[in-house]
GROMACS .gro file of C-alpha atoms in nm:
model
  206
    1HIS     CA    1   8.470  14.521  10.587
    2VAL     CA    2   8.187  14.517  10.819
    3GLY     CA    3   8.326  14.788  11.016
    4ILE     CA    4   8.421  14.601  11.330
    5ALA     CA    5   8.758  14.679  11.405
    6ASP     CA    6   9.037  14.355  11.531
    7ALA     CA    7   9.024  14.465  11.892
    8GLU     CA    8   8.688  14.371  11.853
    9VAL     CA    9   8.686  14.045  11.707
   10ALA     CA   10   8.718  13.858  11.980
   11ASP     CA   11   8.426  14.049  12.190
   12GLN     CA   12   8.186  13.988  11.837
   13LEU     CA   13   8.269  13.631  11.850
   14ALA     CA   14   8.240  13.554  12.136
   15ARG     CA   15   7.875  13.689  12.166
   16ALA     CA   16   7.832  13.512  11.842
   17VAL     CA   17   7.848  13.215  12.013
   18GLN     CA   18   7.581  13.273  12.305
   19VAL     CA   19   7.400  13.395  12.052
   20VAL     CA   20   7.389  13.099  11.888
   21ASP     CA   21   7.337  12.881  12.211
   22GLY     CA   22   7.057  13.074  12.319
   23GLY     CA   23   7.232  13.253  12.624
   24VAL     CA   24   7.172  13.615  12.451
   25ASP     CA   25   6.896  13.826  12.375
   26PRO     CA   26   7.039  13.951  12.020
   27ALA     CA   27   6.853  14.269  12.116
   28ALA     CA   28   7.084  14.303  12.431
   29SER     CA   29   7.365  14.325  12.210
   30ALA     CA   30   7.556  14.627  12.060
   31GLU     CA   31   7.608  14.568  11.729
   32PRO     CA   32   7.254  14.349  11.582
   33LEU     CA   33   7.365  14.024  11.566
   34ILE     CA   34   7.153  13.735  11.482
   35GLY     CA   35   7.249  13.325  11.496
   36ALA     CA   36   7.153  13.005  11.411
   37PRO     CA   37   7.328  12.639  11.512
   38VAL     CA   38   7.401  12.440  11.259
   39ARG     CA   39   7.360  12.059  11.302
   40ARG     CA   40   7.385  11.765  11.112
   41GLY     CA   41   7.051  11.540  11.038
   42GLY     CA   42   7.117  11.320  11.412
   43GLY     CA   43   7.107  11.666  11.617
   44GLN     CA   44   7.534  11.707  11.644
   45THR     CA   45   7.614  12.046  11.596
   46LEU     CA   46   7.871  12.173  11.369
   47GLY     CA   47   7.915  12.525  11.434
   48GLY     CA   48   7.670  12.840  11.400
   49LEU     CA   49   7.621  13.104  11.137
   50CYS     CA   50   7.610  13.408  11.247
   51VAL     CA   51   7.510  13.771  11.078
   52ILE     CA   52   7.638  14.115  11.251
   53GLY     CA   53   7.548  14.437  11.124
   54ALA     CA   54   7.333  14.595  10.893
   55ALA     CA   55   7.227  14.257  10.755
   56ALA     CA   56   7.048  14.110  11.098
   57ARG     CA   57   6.815  14.415  11.118
   58ASP     CA   58   6.671  14.279  10.743
   59GLY     CA   59   6.541  13.952  10.904
   60VAL     CA   60   6.740  13.688  10.730
   61SER     CA   61   6.645  13.337  10.793
   62LEU     CA   62   6.899  13.213  10.939
   63PRO     CA   63   6.735  12.850  11.024
   64GLU     CA   64   6.736  12.801  10.693
   65ILE     CA   65   7.051  12.894  10.611
   66ALA     CA   66   7.159  12.726  10.848
   67ARG     CA   67   6.956  12.344  10.767
   68GLN     CA   68   7.121  12.426  10.414
   69ALA     CA   69   7.523  12.503  10.599
   70ALA     CA   70   7.535  12.194  10.818
   71ALA     CA   71   7.341  11.953  10.436
   72LEU     CA   72   7.654  12.122  10.257
   73LEU     CA   73   7.898  12.104  10.472
   74GLU     CA   74   7.819  11.704  10.597
   75LEU     CA   75   7.825  11.638  10.205
   76GLY     CA   76   8.199  11.822  10.189
   77ARG     CA   77   8.255  11.615  10.458
   78LYS     CA   78   8.180  11.295  10.275
   79LEU     CA   79   8.318  11.331   9.970
   80ASP     CA   80   8.636  11.463  10.130
   81GLU     CA   81   8.618  11.133  10.314
   82HIS     CA   82   8.551  10.910  10.018
   83ARG     CA   83   8.823  11.104   9.832
   84ARG     CA   84   9.078  11.029  10.094
   85GLY     CA   85   8.951  10.652  10.091
   86GLU     CA   86   9.015  10.657   9.689
   87GLN     CA   87   9.337  10.796   9.708
   88ALA     CA   88   9.476  10.540  10.001
   89ALA     CA   89   9.299  10.293   9.769
   90GLN     CA   90   9.464  10.413   9.485
   91VAL     CA   91   9.831  10.438   9.619
   92SER     CA   92   9.774  10.074   9.784
   93ALA     CA   93   9.653   9.956   9.434
   94ALA     CA   94   9.959  10.110   9.286
   95GLN     CA   95  10.216   9.962   9.531
   96LEU     CA   96  10.089   9.615   9.508
   97ARG     CA   97  10.123   9.724   9.096
   98ASP     CA   98  10.479   9.761   9.121
   99VAL     CA   99  10.524   9.499   9.384
  100ILE     CA  100  10.349   9.225   9.138
  101ALA     CA  101  10.566   9.390   8.832
  102ASN     CA  102  10.899   9.339   9.008
  103LEU     CA  103  10.850   8.948   9.088
  104PRO     CA  104  10.883   8.648   8.932
  105ILE     CA  105  10.534   8.578   8.874
  106VAL     CA  106  10.261   8.580   8.662
  107VAL     CA  107   9.905   8.682   8.835
  108PHE     CA  108   9.596   8.580   8.656
  109VAL     CA  109   9.209   8.619   8.713
  110VAL     CA  110   8.989   8.473   8.391
  111ASP     CA  111   8.645   8.459   8.397
  112ARG     CA  112   8.365   8.196   8.411
  113GLU     CA  113   8.435   8.141   8.021
  114GLY     CA  114   8.769   8.138   8.051
  115ARG     CA  115   8.864   8.440   7.959
  116PHE     CA  116   9.162   8.655   8.101
  117THR     CA  117   9.058   8.980   8.285
  118MET     CA  118   9.369   9.018   8.481
  119SER     CA  119   9.702   8.938   8.358
  120ASP     CA  120   9.983   9.117   8.548
  121GLY     CA  121  10.346   9.058   8.703
  122GLY     CA  122  10.725   9.015   8.595
  123ALA     CA  123  10.749   8.660   8.418
  124LEU     CA  124  10.495   8.784   8.178
  125HIS     CA  125  10.861   8.879   7.974
  126ARG     CA  126  10.998   8.540   7.959
  127LEU     CA  127  10.643   8.463   7.789
  128GLY     CA  128  10.693   8.785   7.532
  129LEU     CA  129  10.360   8.955   7.714
  130ARG     CA  130  10.307   9.278   7.860
  131ALA     CA  131  10.099   9.325   8.157
  132GLY     CA  132   9.724   9.323   8.025
  133GLU     CA  133   9.762   9.215   7.665
  134VAL     CA  134   9.587   8.894   7.678
  135VAL     CA  135   9.258   9.067   7.909
  136GLY     CA  136   8.986   8.984   7.677
  137VAL     CA  137   9.149   8.620   7.549
  138SER     CA  138   9.028   8.308   7.608
  139VAL     CA  139   9.302   8.048   7.798
  140PHE     CA  140   9.193   7.728   7.649
  141ASP     CA  141   9.264   7.919   7.248
  142LEU     CA  142   9.605   8.039   7.436
  143TYR     CA  143   9.725   7.766   7.542
  144ALA     CA  144   9.545   7.519   7.401
  145ASP     CA  145   9.829   7.306   7.273
  146ASN     CA  146   9.909   7.210   7.651
  147PRO     CA  147   9.670   7.015   7.780
  148THR     CA  148   9.894   7.043   8.158
  149ILE     CA  149   9.710   7.370   8.226
  150VAL     CA  150   9.378   7.306   7.982
  151GLU     CA  151   9.282   7.023   8.241
  152ASN     CA  152   9.365   7.194   8.501
  153LEU     CA  153   9.192   7.540   8.494
  154ARG     CA  154   8.883   7.352   8.338
  155ARG     CA  155   8.868   7.112   8.707
  156CYS     CA  156   8.918   7.489   8.848
  157LEU     CA  157   8.701   7.672   8.699
  158ARG     CA  158   8.451   7.336   8.851
  159GLY     CA  159   8.525   7.423   9.186
  160VAL     CA  160   8.854   7.292   9.262
  161PRO     CA  161   9.142   7.432   9.372
  162GLY     CA  162   9.460   7.319   9.227
  163VAL     CA  163   9.879   7.311   9.175
  164TRP     CA  164  10.079   7.212   8.930
  165THR     CA  165  10.396   7.277   8.664
  166ALA     CA  166  10.381   7.312   8.331
  167GLU     CA  167  10.633   7.434   8.033
  168VAL     CA  168  10.547   7.726   7.838
  169GLY     CA  169  10.801   7.752   7.599
  170ASP     CA  170  11.157   7.741   7.717
  171ALA     CA  171  11.029   7.850   8.091
  172THR     CA  172  10.837   7.667   8.347
  173TYR     CA  173  10.569   7.734   8.579
  174GLU     CA  174  10.479   7.626   8.877
  175THR     CA  175  10.078   7.749   8.940
  176ARG     CA  176   9.840   7.757   9.229
  177ALA     CA  177   9.478   7.837   9.115
  178THR     CA  178   9.126   7.909   9.327
  179PRO     CA  179   8.817   7.955   9.206
  180LEU     CA  180   8.611   8.276   9.237
  181TYR     CA  181   8.247   8.227   9.299
  182ASP     CA  182   7.957   8.445   9.261
  183ALA     CA  183   7.647   8.541   9.543
  184ASP     CA  184   7.472   8.207   9.468
  185GLY     CA  185   7.820   8.020   9.557
  186GLN     CA  186   7.859   7.934   9.187
  187PRO     CA  187   8.263   7.895   9.049
  188ALA     CA  188   8.264   8.247   8.869
  189GLY     CA  189   8.600   8.222   8.751
  190ILE     CA  190   8.978   8.157   8.911
  191ILE     CA  191   9.242   8.401   9.043
  192GLY     CA  192   9.544   8.211   9.012
  193VAL     CA  193   9.937   8.321   9.095
  194ALA     CA  194  10.187   8.134   8.822
  195LEU     CA  195  10.543   8.140   8.982
  196ASP     CA  196  10.862   8.124   8.731
  197ILE     CA  197  11.059   7.824   8.833
  198THR     CA  198  11.245   7.790   8.526
  199ASP     CA  199  11.610   7.890   8.686
  200ARG     CA  200  11.566   7.690   8.956
  201VAL     CA  201  11.464   7.338   8.744
  202ARG     CA  202  11.744   7.388   8.543
  203LEU     CA  203  11.976   7.406   8.848
  204GLU     CA  204  11.791   7.076   9.008
  205ALA     CA  205  11.857   6.879   8.646
  206GLU     CA  206  12.242   6.984   8.670
   0.00000   0.00000   0.00000
């Protein structure tokens, strides 16, 4: 497109690199040639920006263009890293959800007011619930008729971890709950795992 034959490309690029490194006087080149290094803010060279041919005679301000190119390349690199990190996090989260969904457990999180912010796990079906169905619902309203659950959750919201067994309908759950804390070290909620032990309890009873 700019009048350089394929056989000449390697030689032109070699001269371009020399110009960027400051080792060759552009005027000594057979083709008009100017170049400028593309550097990060810290001084690390990312590459070179070169113009060969007629445009080089027009006094193109390559240093400024090179600075813009460096900024765009750095932004692109950061966006790529962020995108890769997000994709990896999404894959990990999806795998974790799959594991939780296939285990006989309920993983839950409640805020300092006792409202569910998360509810997931393969043991929800025994309660007639779907993942996330009770998000926003008060655990104290949902289990108002189950004092074992209510009392243990209130204790946990005061900062005391707990382990307890409670019956919910025709199912039995062993729950382990741990307080969550805010930046000031105050209890801000609870994260817990309830294991469906219904079959084990029945076998022990038999």
